[in-house]
Structure formats: C-alpha cells, structure tokens
Amino acid sequence: MTKSIMKTSRALAVAMVVGIASLSSTGCTERSAVTWHEPGVYKGGDDPLLAKQKDSQQIAALQERLVMGQSDR
Amino acid sequence: MARMKFLCDAERCIECNGCVTACKNEHEVPWGVNRRRVVTLDDGVPGEKSISVACMHCTDAPCAAVCPVDCFYTTDDGVVLHDKDLCIGCGYCFYACPFGAPQFPQKEAFGVRGKMDKCTFCAGGPEEDNSAAEREKYGRNRIAEGKLPLCAEMCSTKALLAGDGDMVADIYRDRITKRGGRPETWGWETAYKKSDA
Amino acid sequence: MKLIKKRDLTATETASVTSRVLGSMVDRRAFLRRAGLGLGGTAVAATLPMTMIHRAQAAPSAGAGGDVEIRKSVCTHCSVGCGVVAEIQNGVWTGQEPDFDSPFNMGGHCAKGASVREHGHGERRLKYPMKLDGGKWTRVSWQQAIDEIGDQVLDIRKRSGPDSVYWLGSAKFSNEQAYLFRKFAALWGTNNVDHQARICHSTTVAGVANTWGYGAMTNSYNDMHNCKAMFFIGSNAAEAHPVAMQHILRGKENGAKMIVVDPRFTRTAAHADQYVRIRPGTDVPLIWGMLWHIFENGWEDTRYIKQRVYGMDEIRTEVAKWTPDVVENVCGVPEEDVKLAAQTMAENRPGTIVWCMGGTQHTIGNNNTRAYCALQLALGNIGVSGGGANIFRGHDNVQGATDLGVLSHTLPGYYGLAEGSWKHWARVWDLDYDWVAGRFDSGYVDTAADVEEGQAPVPFADPMNSAGIPVSRWIDGVLEDSRLIDQRDQLKAMFFWGHAPNSQTRGPEMKTALETLELVVVIDPYPTHTAVLPDRKEGMYLLPAATQFETYGSVTASNRSLQWRDKLIDPLFESLPDHTIMYKLASKLGFANELTKHIKVENDEPLVEDVLREINRGMWTIGYTGQSPERLKLHMANKHTFNVTTLKAEGGPCDGDYYGLPWPSWGTPEMKHPGTPVLYDTSKSVAEGGLNFRARFGVEHNGVNLLAEDSYSKGAEIKDGYPEFTADMLKQLGWWDDLTAEEKQAAEGKNWKTDLSGGIQRVAIKHGCAPFGNAKARCVVWTFPDPVPVHREPLYTSRRDLVDKYPTYEDVKSHYRLPTRYESIQAKDYSVDYPLIHTSGRLVEYEGGGEESRSNPWLAELQQEMFAEINPADANDASIRDGQWIWLEGPEGGRIKIKAMVTRRVARGVVFTPFHFGGWFEGKDLLDKYPEGAAPYVRGEACNTAFTYGYDSVTQMQETKASLCKIIAA
C-alpha cells in the first residue's frame, strides 16, 4: 500500500514538473498573461452552466424530463 | 441541490450499444474514442451480465486528485468536467480512473496523444453554452438545454438511467419492488454472495 | 495481443484497465476491438474525416431554440418501428432526439437506431449513377443510365420473354413503393419479383396463414407486458429486436416466466429463466416433446380445442411418437428440461411464443412454424392478450412489403395469382384485364425452327398464374439448363433493388451467376456486395437510391401498425426516391401511364398519398383499407395519447383507435375502424378490434366441420361458426338492404374481398360478424407436403444415424419453376469431412447484408471483423486459438477466411457465423472493386459464401441454420 502511494506521488511530481514546464513555455512564447499553477486550484475557464444550475426552473425542467423520459410509462 | 448520477440496471442491460452510438451521434467523438462503453462479464455462459460504463462523476474524483495542472472542476450538481485548454494530455487521470473513462484521441494517423476527452454528462465544458467552441471541444451541452444525457434518454430498455441521483434511485427502487424485492444491482452478488456459493 | 500495434495503445490500455477493474473477461466486443484495431481500425482512422458534419457547420449561430426544425420518421432498421426525432438545420440533419412519445420505443434506440443520423450524411454512399465500362466504374447521367438499361431489357424481352428479367425488390421500400414495385413487375408482365421476406419469414407466413388465416404477428411487442410466460425459439431479440426487449423485460418484471430455446446461449438467453440448448434443426421434435408432456398430463385446453381447433387429434398421434428418450436423442435435451418448459407454459397462461429466423430458415421451416402454432393452440393461447404467436419480423418494412405482395407467388394483399385475383387488381388499377394479360409470356415455346420441323410447342408453367422464381433461387434461374426451367428462357437481367446478395446462400455459384447475366442493375443507397462480387468488365449499373429518411410514406411494423414517415432531408448527392426511379424506368419501358393512371405525378415523382389511397381501394383481404394518409398522419401527431400497453388512444383526436391502425382496419377510412391490436380475440367486437379465426379453408374437410363451434366474437349476431361473407350470404341473412344503393351496385356478385365499396364488410361488422367468416384454426394442412408437421433431418446433417428414420423429401421436378433437390443431396455423407454444424445469425450493430450499417462509422467501429464462434473443444481439436485467422469451408466448397472466436456460447460441434459481412470473397478483400469512396468502412467474408443448398418444401426458404462445415487454421 505504502509502496503504491510512493509510486503515485513520484509520478505526480514528475508530471507536475512536465506540466508546469509546458505551461510556462507556452506562456513565454504565446501568451501575455501567464497562468501560474497552484496545486489543487482550478484556474481554467468559467463555465456559464454553473450559474444556470442554480436556477430553480432549470432544476425542475431536468427533474421533469427524467420522469418523462426514463421511467416506465 | 441535486447530484447527477448514472445508474445501469444490469437486469435490463442487453448490451445493445445504443448508449455508445447515441454518445457518438450527440458529440461526434472520433473513431477510437469511446466516452461510453458496454462491459460484459461471463460472456456467452449462464450468468452473463452487462453494464454500460462511462465517467461516473465521482464526488471525490481521483482524476482531479492526480491532475498535475488541475484542469478539473465539479459543478454544483456533481458533474466532473475539465478544461481542455489547461489539459496537457499527460494521461495521468487515466491511471487514476477505476473505470477507464478518460480517452485520448489521436490527432493524426501516427498517434500524437491529444488532450483528454471524457463523458461530460452532456454538460459541455468551460465555454459559452452550446457555442461552436464548446461543441468542438466538449460536444453538445444538453443540460443547458434542459435535457439529460442522450445515452440514458435513448437506452433501448431504459436500463441506463441518468439524472438527479435521488430520483434515479426512486425509479430503480420501483423496479426492484416490482421484481419481488430481489436486489439485482451490479456487484451485489460479489458483495453479498454466500461464502459456500 | 500480438495484433496490436504501438499506435493503438490508448484504446487497448483502456480496454485492459476496464477488464482488470471489472473482472477478467473476454467479451465479443473487446475481442473484436482488439482484433480489429491492428488492422481495420487504424486504416479507418486514417481515412476518416476528423469531424463529421457538425451542428456548428450547419448553422454557426444555432443555440437552443434557434432555427431548428423538428421532423419525425421511423427507424429503418428492424420491425419494432422506433420513432426517430430529427433536428434539421438549413436542410442538414444536425441532431437526433429521443422520441419519448412513441408508444413503441418510448425514446429508446439500439446501436443502429441511435446512429441513424449518420445516414443523413452518408460519406460512403453511392453518389451518382455509375456504369461499369471496361472494368472501371464510370459516372453517367440518370438519363443515360435509364436509356441504356431500358434498351437492354427491352431487347432481352424481345429475345427471351418478360420472365427473363428479374425484379428483386426490398423490405426497405415504404408501403407505397412496395406496392408500386409489385404493380411495376405485373405491368412488365412477370411474376419474377420477390424480396427479403422469402428468405426471412416466408415459412412463417405460409405456415401460420394456413393454420388460422393470416400469416402475421398476432399480438404486439407492447402486449408482451401482459404475458405470464414467454417462449422464445430461434429468436435472439436482444440483438435482432433490441427495443422489443424493453417490452419483454417489462413483461418479465410483471412476473412472466421467460424461456429461450436456441442452439446458442444468446444475449436473450442471458435474461431467461430457463435456457434450453437444442441441436440446430430439431424444432419440431422439441415442440412435440413439450406437447407430449402437455397431453400426458392433460394440460391442454380441451374446451378451446373443441370450439376453435381442427385436427388436434392428428397432432396427438404424431406427438405420441416423441417420447422423452426419443426427444433427447434427436434434440439433445434431457427430459426434465423439456418437461419444465412444458409445465411453465401450461401453468402460466396466457403465454406467448416468439420465433424468428432460427425457426424459419430450414428445409422444413413450414413444419416448424406450424408446430409452434399447434403448441399455442393446444394451450388455448391464440386470440388472447398476453398470448399469441409473436412472430418478430426482420426489416423495418418486411411486413408491409409482404402485405403488398413483393413476392413471386402473390399479388398485393395475398390475393394470389389466379385469374380472379388479376381481375380484382385490374379493376383497382382501372386497367383492361386483357391488356394486363397480354403483357405476359404466351406460356409455350414455339420457335420458327420448331414450326419448320413440325415440332409441337413446348409448354411451360402458365406465366401469369404460376409462381415466379424466388429470390433464394435466382442463381438457378440463371444457371439451370433452360429446358428444366418452367419458363421460356433463363434469367438474363437482374435488378437488385434494395437487396444485398450476401444474404443468399451458395456464394461461389452466385458469383458465376452474376458473371453469366447479361445485365446487372443495382438500385440502392450503397453499392452493396453485388457491385464487387462478380469479375465483370461491363453490363452493370449502379443507381443511387434515396434512403427512407430522404422521402416519405408509410411503413408497417411487425405488429401490423402503420406509421407515417416525414421526409427529413432532401435526397443526398444525385440519389432519387425509389418510386421516382420506378416511374422513370416505367416511362422508358412504356407503361408509366398505366402504372400511375390514378396517381398524380410531379417531376417524375408519383404522389405518395395517392399511392396509399389506391392501396386502400384494393387491399380488402387484410384490411389495409382503413388506413388513409390522413388518419395515419393524425396518429403520428398524437403519439403521446396512446397507451403503451394496449396501444389504444385514450382521449384526444384518435380516441379509441389503436396506434397505427394495426391491420385489419376494416372497411373504408370513413368507417373509422380502430384497427385490430390482437388477432382472433373474441373478447372484443369486430368493430372494436375483435376477431375470430378466419374461414379460409372451406366449411368442412372429409366430412368434418371446419367452422367454429359455440365460439364467436363479442356481439356477433351469428352465434356460431359461419363462412366468409358474400353478396349472396347477405341476401340469405336478410342483411342486403343494409347496403346503400351505391354499395348494392358495387357489391352485386362480389364478396368481402372483391367488393370495392366496402359495403359487404361494413354490413357484416354492423351485425358483429367478421367479414372473413368464423372458423376453426387447423393443425393439419392437407395441401402441404407434410400435412401434420414432422421432423426431417437437414440435407447436410451430422446425424447420419437419424437419416433413415427422419429422411428429407424426394427431389421435386418443378417447384417455383425450378427443379429442387432433397434426397439426392442428403444421400451423400459429408459429415466425415465436414464434421461441424454451421449456423448463422445477427449482430446488434449491423443489419441484413450490412452494407448500410458497415458504412456507418459509429457502428462499424464496434464490430470490425467477421468471425466465427467456435466451442473451445472444437477449437482445440482443430488446433485453433482465439483470435487467429481460420478458413471455414462448407461441403459445397465455398470457403471463407475469418477470425476465430473461441467461446462456450456455442455447443461443442456447432459453429456460428454472423451474416452481415460482405466485400470479401474467399480470402480476398474486394476494396479496389468498389466505386471510389463508396466502400463500407468494415468489410469481411459473407458467411453465405460457405452456406449450402437446401430449400423449404412449401416456400423455397433457404436453409441457413443447419448446414455443415470444417474449420482449419489459416
């Protein structure tokens, strides 16, 4: 068990290095604003769906559709 | 807040692959990329059972935990999505996922590994809903249109269910009751099989 | 794993990780995916465009609620009739949504149905009319193609007579196209016309219609919710009719016991309560074995038999021979299994029986289907909801094309080919009967040379009134000695109009036949196996037909319901709808005016609604008369109002109608008959969709009454059996004056089948009676070779010890115009060199000959290679390992190079192959023979290349379920 965790974290470390390296290299050549990686923090694009999901009408529509389409009528 | 879940009723699944082609149809994922697939155990012998598998949209998703660039995010209703602009196509999520969900398209005939692609619960990604960019990168956003994943909506026998987990459970529970209370859930036998069986 | 190349690593890894997680398994799909990736997979990936036609491309600004138009059609794959909802933007089919409103599929689709949108893009379609010119496919114009083809067939007609041109039609036609096609062949002057029904359910139609009146599915998929028991024999619904499983599993969840009898442990068997494995070709012994227990224990329904069944005693006599030990010896099924199945059916009534190609495709197919009927009659299961003979038809419109007579032995509506039948249809067509008769051959050969030598003319079967050559035998129509064929000359030209040749047996001979023909014309959305099989330099044309999504019209599902398809998109490329091509060709051949005398034509396209109205005017026999275009369209618009179990509309504009007006929908459309959801159900009045068995075989036989006794449909004023209705009978009953003056004029001297006013039917139903009379079903068909169904060993059998006791038929000199061999083949023992039984069947991803579905990348990816299922013991005996190339060879020498799939799904001694592959022949991929860009993504050997001779004694159904083969490592 410990062995596999160790393996995982080693691989993770390697991957992170690769990841950061590739990010920063693109940042240098192509982007003016650099996205600095911060472990555990999502820094990708905004998803407008997140706002929509708080809409009670949207929630009701999905629930209604589930019953209409997927239950045995 | 609802939590979106898939559930595949193994008693109903007939391995017809309708879910697989519905997904191909809806998102136009290329040859070789399968966001969803049907897995069969004991193929061809008594006890044969199938279930349809895709991203399970885990609450504590291992793909997200290991992602070196943290390209994953989880929506309020529990759908695990990712940003393909951040993804570096390293494939580490593929190691972490117990279901083989992450897929890596070939960009050219001679296999440059592309960005990771997976089931979005038909909820698109971090782009304007149903914009050309979102469709190109993530496929159609049915959730934004008030619809549920097409694989489940088109399931030939209504084996595959998708939506608010509590309501999916209700539909499934009704069926189980009708069948005489014998639980048929996937993995039940493994978990509760009598030791002498 | 050795097949995998490095570049395919990702997909392979996925498969292996999944399998690690979910247990060790080799399922068919994983097996093929792995096998295929190294070969077909990458080749395809390299040629496939990166993106298909995206919604974004069709309408860049389209969002939810944009300029999306919703149009509705019906899936073009199987006979379940699943509703298809299409989103169309700027004429492009950009999205497919579930049709939750359809009471047939409630939104569900199998792999094929969920991918039909791809057909709307059709990268691999046949795009233009093409002609084989010096061995190269050359693009030609429609006009040139029609002119050249027309000139050639007119020349052949002059030299060899109209019967030398074969019109092979399709179960892919709409009803209107099917009807027009049969009329087309009639006006050309031949009965050499047929379609897929010959090789799928012809033995069902013949066997079942001769038992109780009609040859169709008696109940419906939906009605299976009401079953207490479900008995499948030779049906693999989970792959062949996947959406039917929604209804079947609901029935099971409602408590029905499910039994599956099949040589293979199918995916349907995986859901059964009891699985019974039989040796291929032993259906009759198994059924008689069950009846043995039923009679032994007194489980039969004696009251029902007394009232409604003729000849059960003769069945009883035959059944007595099938004691449990004899059954076990012949079928390989132990007594307790047979008894359990019999007991389950006896104790759980009503129960239904379901059968498909596993039962029908045998030299004794008609015996099998009649044995199934006898079982259900003994149990009193016919004519009740939850019971019935639920015969699942194959193609989406094979029921409709059968009903509309695209067959060599009948005119539309099963009227047959007798003079009276032709006169009926000539009246409907408003054509002079003598003119129609004059289109046919004279019936004898009287050449100038013969006259000089004083020879008498050589007569042959009356060309107008005798059955033509069936599709299963067209090869012999080309290759057989012309003196032995019951028509003027051999076949010289073949039209493959929506028909794949790889669905017919005897591949090597077929290749020769295709090379012998003067002219081969393929009319199809795809080039098909026909285009590539023969080595020809010229004399071959490919004409692009539109799919049913590119035109409109009605289609009949297996349960006899008609649905209306909208046109979703315009025909792709240069393709044209089939009925337009028929009109163009008829114009060239000189009978277009007769073909469309009462049908409006615009831009060479006959108006589909007018065609249906003409169908309504003539199809009295099976009640295709009430389903007007207007009524069907109203049903389509109100699908959601129909109950999903009863199929009855509850309120709304169709209130009281059954969905799709399942035939018979008696009388005129104005009579508003609701359709008949369950055939022969006496618990309802005829006006409300009730019925009784049909009086089709006279009123008595050998002094025994054939009419029903003390049994009649609810509300019938004749409270006993009665013969079919005629004008005279109405007069005798004193009901004549119920007819209007106009109806009287039309009905005088006519009967319920030929009265074009529908008055006789209306009045009969008004008095609660079935227009076709009220009789018993018969278990003994005295006109068939085996009046009581008996077992006969297959022509190619591995059980030589049983041949003496259960021999096949004697050879027949002329059956459907051709010499037909039985005992001369069975006489020779092939089982030493060819020790394994070869049987065939379907895969869920493909359909029919497979050209369309193998050209759909979403489907093709899932089944990349032709294979054979082989039991581990047989594989070890032949030193064959899972996944390796093998040669499978049939006893007539046809051989195919395919992959081995070693599995216990098949019993030891049995090899299974799927029949959807084509584009290979005897080890060679014929890719370079396809027109450029029109080859299917996946090609493979046609299993029928290795299948052998053998035809049903009544219908000429081909034997594809019990032959022999050997397997060797390639």
mmCIF file of N, CA and C in Angstrom, chain C residues 334-405:
data_model
loop_
_atom_site.group_PDB
_atom_site.id
_atom_site.type_symbol
_atom_site.label_atom_id
_atom_site.label_comp_id
_atom_site.label_asym_id
_atom_site.label_seq_id
_atom_site.Cartn_x
_atom_site.Cartn_y
_atom_site.Cartn_z
ATOM 1 N N PRO C 334 -32.489 -33.086 -22.285
ATOM 2 C CA PRO C 334 -32.968 -34.088 -21.330
ATOM 3 C C PRO C 334 -34.443 -33.891 -20.971
ATOM 4 N N GLU C 335 -35.061 -34.979 -20.546
ATOM 5 C CA GLU C 335 -36.490 -34.967 -20.252
ATOM 6 C C GLU C 335 -36.901 -33.865 -19.284
ATOM 7 N N GLU C 336 -36.117 -33.689 -18.199
ATOM 8 C CA GLU C 336 -36.576 -32.733 -17.185
ATOM 9 C C GLU C 336 -36.630 -31.296 -17.728
ATOM 10 N N ASP C 337 -35.731 -30.979 -18.665
ATOM 11 C CA ASP C 337 -35.743 -29.637 -19.241
ATOM 12 C C ASP C 337 -36.964 -29.425 -20.125
ATOM 13 N N VAL C 338 -37.275 -30.458 -20.918
ATOM 14 C CA VAL C 338 -38.436 -30.361 -21.804
ATOM 15 C C VAL C 338 -39.708 -30.266 -20.965
ATOM 16 N N LYS C 339 -39.759 -31.072 -19.938
ATOM 17 C CA LYS C 339 -40.953 -31.077 -19.094
ATOM 18 C C LYS C 339 -41.114 -29.753 -18.359
ATOM 19 N N LEU C 340 -40.002 -29.229 -17.865
ATOM 20 C CA LEU C 340 -40.079 -27.949 -17.156
ATOM 21 C C LEU C 340 -40.629 -26.864 -18.084
ATOM 22 N N ALA C 341 -40.128 -26.835 -19.317
ATOM 23 C CA ALA C 341 -40.610 -25.827 -20.265
ATOM 24 C C ALA C 341 -42.107 -26.012 -20.518
ATOM 25 N N ALA C 342 -42.529 -27.263 -20.701
ATOM 26 C CA ALA C 342 -43.941 -27.541 -20.963
ATOM 27 C C ALA C 342 -44.796 -27.133 -19.761
ATOM 28 N N GLN C 343 -44.302 -27.466 -18.588
ATOM 29 C CA GLN C 343 -45.053 -27.156 -17.376
ATOM 30 C C GLN C 343 -45.151 -25.648 -17.145
ATOM 31 N N THR C 344 -44.049 -24.956 -17.402
ATOM 32 C CA THR C 344 -44.056 -23.499 -17.253
ATOM 33 C C THR C 344 -45.108 -22.880 -18.178
ATOM 34 N N MET C 345 -45.134 -23.344 -19.423
ATOM 35 C CA MET C 345 -46.112 -22.812 -20.369
ATOM 36 C C MET C 345 -47.537 -23.184 -19.953
ATOM 37 N N ALA C 346 -47.708 -24.370 -19.410
ATOM 38 C CA ALA C 346 -49.046 -24.821 -19.021
ATOM 39 C C ALA C 346 -49.554 -24.095 -17.791
ATOM 40 N N GLU C 347 -48.658 -23.821 -16.866
ATOM 41 C CA GLU C 347 -49.090 -23.233 -15.594
ATOM 42 C C GLU C 347 -49.123 -21.721 -15.605
ATOM 43 N N ASN C 348 -48.574 -21.135 -16.663
ATOM 44 C CA ASN C 348 -48.530 -19.674 -16.717
ATOM 45 C C ASN C 348 -49.205 -19.172 -17.981
ATOM 46 N N ARG C 349 -50.518 -19.199 -18.002
ATOM 47 C CA ARG C 349 -51.264 -18.751 -19.174
ATOM 48 C C ARG C 349 -51.911 -17.411 -18.888
ATOM 49 N N PRO C 350 -52.046 -16.530 -19.841
ATOM 50 C CA PRO C 350 -51.617 -16.700 -21.228
ATOM 51 C C PRO C 350 -50.108 -16.579 -21.393
ATOM 52 N N GLY C 351 -49.602 -17.372 -22.317
ATOM 53 C CA GLY C 351 -48.189 -17.289 -22.648
ATOM 54 C C GLY C 351 -48.041 -17.062 -24.131
ATOM 55 N N THR C 352 -46.930 -16.435 -24.498
ATOM 56 C CA THR C 352 -46.712 -16.164 -25.912
ATOM 57 C C THR C 352 -45.549 -16.980 -26.435
ATOM 58 N N ILE C 353 -45.538 -17.190 -27.741
ATOM 59 C CA ILE C 353 -44.383 -17.813 -28.379
ATOM 60 C C ILE C 353 -43.795 -16.804 -29.348
ATOM 61 N N VAL C 354 -42.479 -16.712 -29.341
ATOM 62 C CA VAL C 354 -41.779 -15.803 -30.238
ATOM 63 C C VAL C 354 -40.819 -16.635 -31.074
ATOM 64 N N TRP C 355 -40.884 -16.467 -32.393
ATOM 65 C CA TRP C 355 -39.866 -17.125 -33.198
ATOM 66 C C TRP C 355 -39.396 -16.215 -34.314
ATOM 67 N N CYS C 356 -38.201 -16.516 -34.788
ATOM 68 C CA CYS C 356 -37.615 -15.744 -35.870
ATOM 69 C C CYS C 356 -36.883 -16.701 -36.797
ATOM 70 N N MET C 357 -35.802 -16.189 -37.397
ATOM 71 C CA MET C 357 -35.093 -16.938 -38.427
ATOM 72 C C MET C 357 -34.559 -18.292 -37.980
ATOM 73 N N GLY C 358 -34.310 -18.433 -36.680
ATOM 74 C CA GLY C 358 -33.833 -19.721 -36.200
ATOM 75 C C GLY C 358 -34.831 -20.834 -36.464
ATOM 76 N N GLY C 359 -36.109 -20.471 -36.523
ATOM 77 C CA GLY C 359 -37.137 -21.466 -36.807
ATOM 78 C C GLY C 359 -37.511 -21.544 -38.264
ATOM 79 N N THR C 360 -37.400 -20.405 -38.947
ATOM 80 C CA THR C 360 -37.959 -20.359 -40.302
ATOM 81 C C THR C 360 -37.011 -20.844 -41.390
ATOM 82 N N GLN C 361 -35.704 -20.612 -41.209
ATOM 83 C CA GLN C 361 -34.761 -20.858 -42.308
ATOM 84 C C GLN C 361 -34.296 -22.312 -42.348
ATOM 85 N N HIS C 362 -35.216 -23.189 -42.671
ATOM 86 C CA HIS C 362 -34.913 -24.607 -42.746
ATOM 87 C C HIS C 362 -35.660 -25.224 -43.927
ATOM 88 N N THR C 363 -35.179 -26.369 -44.369
ATOM 89 C CA THR C 363 -35.905 -27.088 -45.422
ATOM 90 C C THR C 363 -37.274 -27.526 -44.920
ATOM 91 N N ILE C 364 -37.437 -27.604 -43.590
ATOM 92 C CA ILE C 364 -38.754 -27.915 -43.035
ATOM 93 C C ILE C 364 -39.277 -26.719 -42.238
ATOM 94 N N GLY C 365 -38.927 -25.517 -42.690
ATOM 95 C CA GLY C 365 -39.358 -24.300 -41.988
ATOM 96 C C GLY C 365 -40.863 -24.258 -41.803
ATOM 97 N N ASN C 366 -41.616 -24.652 -42.822
ATOM 98 C CA ASN C 366 -43.081 -24.579 -42.687
ATOM 99 C C ASN C 366 -43.593 -25.580 -41.652
ATOM 100 N N ASN C 367 -42.872 -26.689 -41.465
ATOM 101 C CA ASN C 367 -43.265 -27.626 -40.403
ATOM 102 C C ASN C 367 -43.008 -27.014 -39.030
ATOM 103 N N ASN C 368 -41.863 -26.341 -38.915
ATOM 104 C CA ASN C 368 -41.534 -25.706 -37.636
ATOM 105 C C ASN C 368 -42.612 -24.701 -37.234
ATOM 106 N N THR C 369 -42.951 -23.807 -38.167
ATOM 107 C CA THR C 369 -43.886 -22.743 -37.796
ATOM 108 C C THR C 369 -45.246 -23.328 -37.440
ATOM 109 N N ARG C 370 -45.647 -24.398 -38.124
ATOM 110 C CA ARG C 370 -46.952 -24.983 -37.806
ATOM 111 C C ARG C 370 -46.921 -25.748 -36.487
ATOM 112 N N ALA C 371 -45.747 -26.301 -36.163
ATOM 113 C CA ALA C 371 -45.623 -26.972 -34.855
ATOM 114 C C ALA C 371 -45.761 -25.952 -33.728
ATOM 115 N N TYR C 372 -45.136 -24.763 -33.929
ATOM 116 C CA TYR C 372 -45.257 -23.715 -32.902
ATOM 117 C C TYR C 372 -46.730 -23.340 -32.712
ATOM 118 N N CYS C 373 -47.437 -23.213 -33.847
ATOM 119 C CA CYS C 373 -48.859 -22.845 -33.779
ATOM 120 C C CYS C 373 -49.645 -23.913 -33.015
ATOM 121 N N ALA C 374 -49.335 -25.183 -33.305
ATOM 122 C CA ALA C 374 -50.067 -26.274 -32.657
ATOM 123 C C ALA C 374 -49.871 -26.227 -31.142
ATOM 124 N N LEU C 375 -48.660 -25.913 -30.706
ATOM 125 C CA LEU C 375 -48.389 -25.807 -29.266
ATOM 126 C C LEU C 375 -49.291 -24.742 -28.637
ATOM 127 N N GLN C 376 -49.337 -23.585 -29.295
ATOM 128 C CA GLN C 376 -50.132 -22.490 -28.747
ATOM 129 C C GLN C 376 -51.628 -22.787 -28.796
ATOM 130 N N LEU C 377 -52.056 -23.485 -29.843
ATOM 131 C CA LEU C 377 -53.477 -23.835 -29.940
ATOM 132 C C LEU C 377 -53.855 -24.847 -28.853
ATOM 133 N N ALA C 378 -52.965 -25.782 -28.591
ATOM 134 C CA ALA C 378 -53.246 -26.778 -27.561
ATOM 135 C C ALA C 378 -53.408 -26.118 -26.203
ATOM 136 N N LEU C 379 -52.638 -25.033 -25.988
ATOM 137 C CA LEU C 379 -52.704 -24.337 -24.704
ATOM 138 C C LEU C 379 -53.794 -23.268 -24.682
ATOM 139 N N GLY C 380 -54.461 -23.073 -25.822
ATOM 140 C CA GLY C 380 -55.507 -22.041 -25.880
ATOM 141 C C GLY C 380 -54.953 -20.633 -25.796
ATOM 142 N N ASN C 381 -53.748 -20.464 -26.329
ATOM 143 C CA ASN C 381 -53.057 -19.183 -26.160
ATOM 144 C C ASN C 381 -53.221 -18.208 -27.320
ATOM 145 N N ILE C 382 -53.931 -18.598 -28.370
ATOM 146 C CA ILE C 382 -54.070 -17.686 -29.506
ATOM 147 C C ILE C 382 -55.391 -16.939 -29.412
ATOM 148 N N GLY C 383 -55.327 -15.626 -29.699
ATOM 149 C CA GLY C 383 -56.539 -14.818 -29.619
ATOM 150 C C GLY C 383 -56.773 -14.241 -28.236
ATOM 151 N N VAL C 384 -55.701 -14.209 -27.446
ATOM 152 C CA VAL C 384 -55.816 -13.589 -26.125
ATOM 153 C C VAL C 384 -54.657 -12.622 -25.899
ATOM 154 N N SER C 385 -54.957 -11.534 -25.234
ATOM 155 C CA SER C 385 -53.905 -10.606 -24.851
ATOM 156 C C SER C 385 -52.950 -11.318 -23.898
ATOM 157 N N GLY C 386 -51.660 -11.122 -24.126
ATOM 158 C CA GLY C 386 -50.658 -11.817 -23.313
ATOM 159 C C GLY C 386 -50.261 -13.162 -23.900
ATOM 160 N N GLY C 387 -51.015 -13.622 -24.875
ATOM 161 C CA GLY C 387 -50.667 -14.883 -25.538
ATOM 162 C C GLY C 387 -50.169 -14.598 -26.935
ATOM 163 N N GLY C 388 -50.595 -15.424 -27.874
ATOM 164 C CA GLY C 388 -50.312 -15.147 -29.273
ATOM 165 C C GLY C 388 -49.044 -15.769 -29.801
ATOM 166 N N ALA C 389 -48.933 -15.659 -31.121
ATOM 167 C CA ALA C 389 -47.703 -16.035 -31.811
ATOM 168 C C ALA C 389 -47.043 -14.721 -32.191
ATOM 169 N N ASN C 390 -46.109 -14.295 -31.341
ATOM 170 C CA ASN C 390 -45.459 -13.009 -31.600
ATOM 171 C C ASN C 390 -44.241 -13.225 -32.479
ATOM 172 N N ILE C 391 -44.530 -13.241 -33.759
ATOM 173 C CA ILE C 391 -43.521 -13.512 -34.766
ATOM 174 C C ILE C 391 -42.834 -12.192 -35.074
ATOM 175 N N PHE C 392 -41.593 -12.038 -34.630
ATOM 176 C CA PHE C 392 -40.899 -10.767 -34.859
ATOM 177 C C PHE C 392 -40.360 -10.745 -36.281
ATOM 178 N N ARG C 393 -40.864 -9.833 -37.098
ATOM 179 C CA ARG C 393 -40.353 -9.706 -38.451
ATOM 180 C C ARG C 393 -38.988 -9.030 -38.435
ATOM 181 N N GLY C 394 -38.273 -9.091 -39.565
ATOM 182 C CA GLY C 394 -36.896 -8.607 -39.588
ATOM 183 C C GLY C 394 -36.779 -7.141 -39.943
ATOM 184 N N HIS C 395 -36.783 -6.846 -41.231
ATOM 185 C CA HIS C 395 -36.574 -5.473 -41.686
ATOM 186 C C HIS C 395 -37.703 -4.542 -41.247
ATOM 187 N N ASP C 396 -37.409 -3.249 -41.320
ATOM 188 C CA ASP C 396 -38.382 -2.250 -40.878
ATOM 189 C C ASP C 396 -39.709 -2.369 -41.616
ATOM 190 N N ASN C 397 -39.665 -2.708 -42.916
ATOM 191 C CA ASN C 397 -40.945 -2.812 -43.615
ATOM 192 C C ASN C 397 -41.109 -4.154 -44.318
ATOM 193 N N VAL C 398 -40.566 -5.197 -43.738
ATOM 194 C CA VAL C 398 -40.754 -6.506 -44.367
ATOM 195 C C VAL C 398 -42.212 -6.935 -44.221
ATOM 196 N N GLN C 399 -42.866 -6.498 -43.156
ATOM 197 C CA GLN C 399 -44.284 -6.826 -43.017
ATOM 198 C C GLN C 399 -45.083 -6.133 -44.126
ATOM 199 N N GLY C 400 -44.804 -4.839 -44.324
ATOM 200 C CA GLY C 400 -45.525 -4.096 -45.356
ATOM 201 C C GLY C 400 -45.243 -4.624 -46.751
ATOM 202 N N ALA C 401 -43.980 -4.897 -47.049
ATOM 203 C CA ALA C 401 -43.633 -5.377 -48.386
ATOM 204 C C ALA C 401 -44.235 -6.758 -48.636
ATOM 205 N N THR C 402 -44.375 -7.569 -47.567
ATOM 206 C CA THR C 402 -45.046 -8.857 -47.697
ATOM 207 C C THR C 402 -46.530 -8.630 -47.960
ATOM 208 N N ASP C 403 -47.130 -7.770 -47.153
ATOM 209 C CA ASP C 403 -48.557 -7.484 -47.321
ATOM 210 C C ASP C 403 -48.845 -6.969 -48.731
ATOM 211 N N LEU C 404 -47.915 -6.180 -49.255
ATOM 212 C CA LEU C 404 -48.152 -5.567 -50.558
ATOM 213 C C LEU C 404 -47.640 -6.436 -51.698
ATOM 214 N N GLY C 405 -47.296 -7.663 -51.374
ATOM 215 C CA GLY C 405 -47.102 -8.673 -52.410
ATOM 216 C C GLY C 405 -45.842 -8.551 -53.240
#
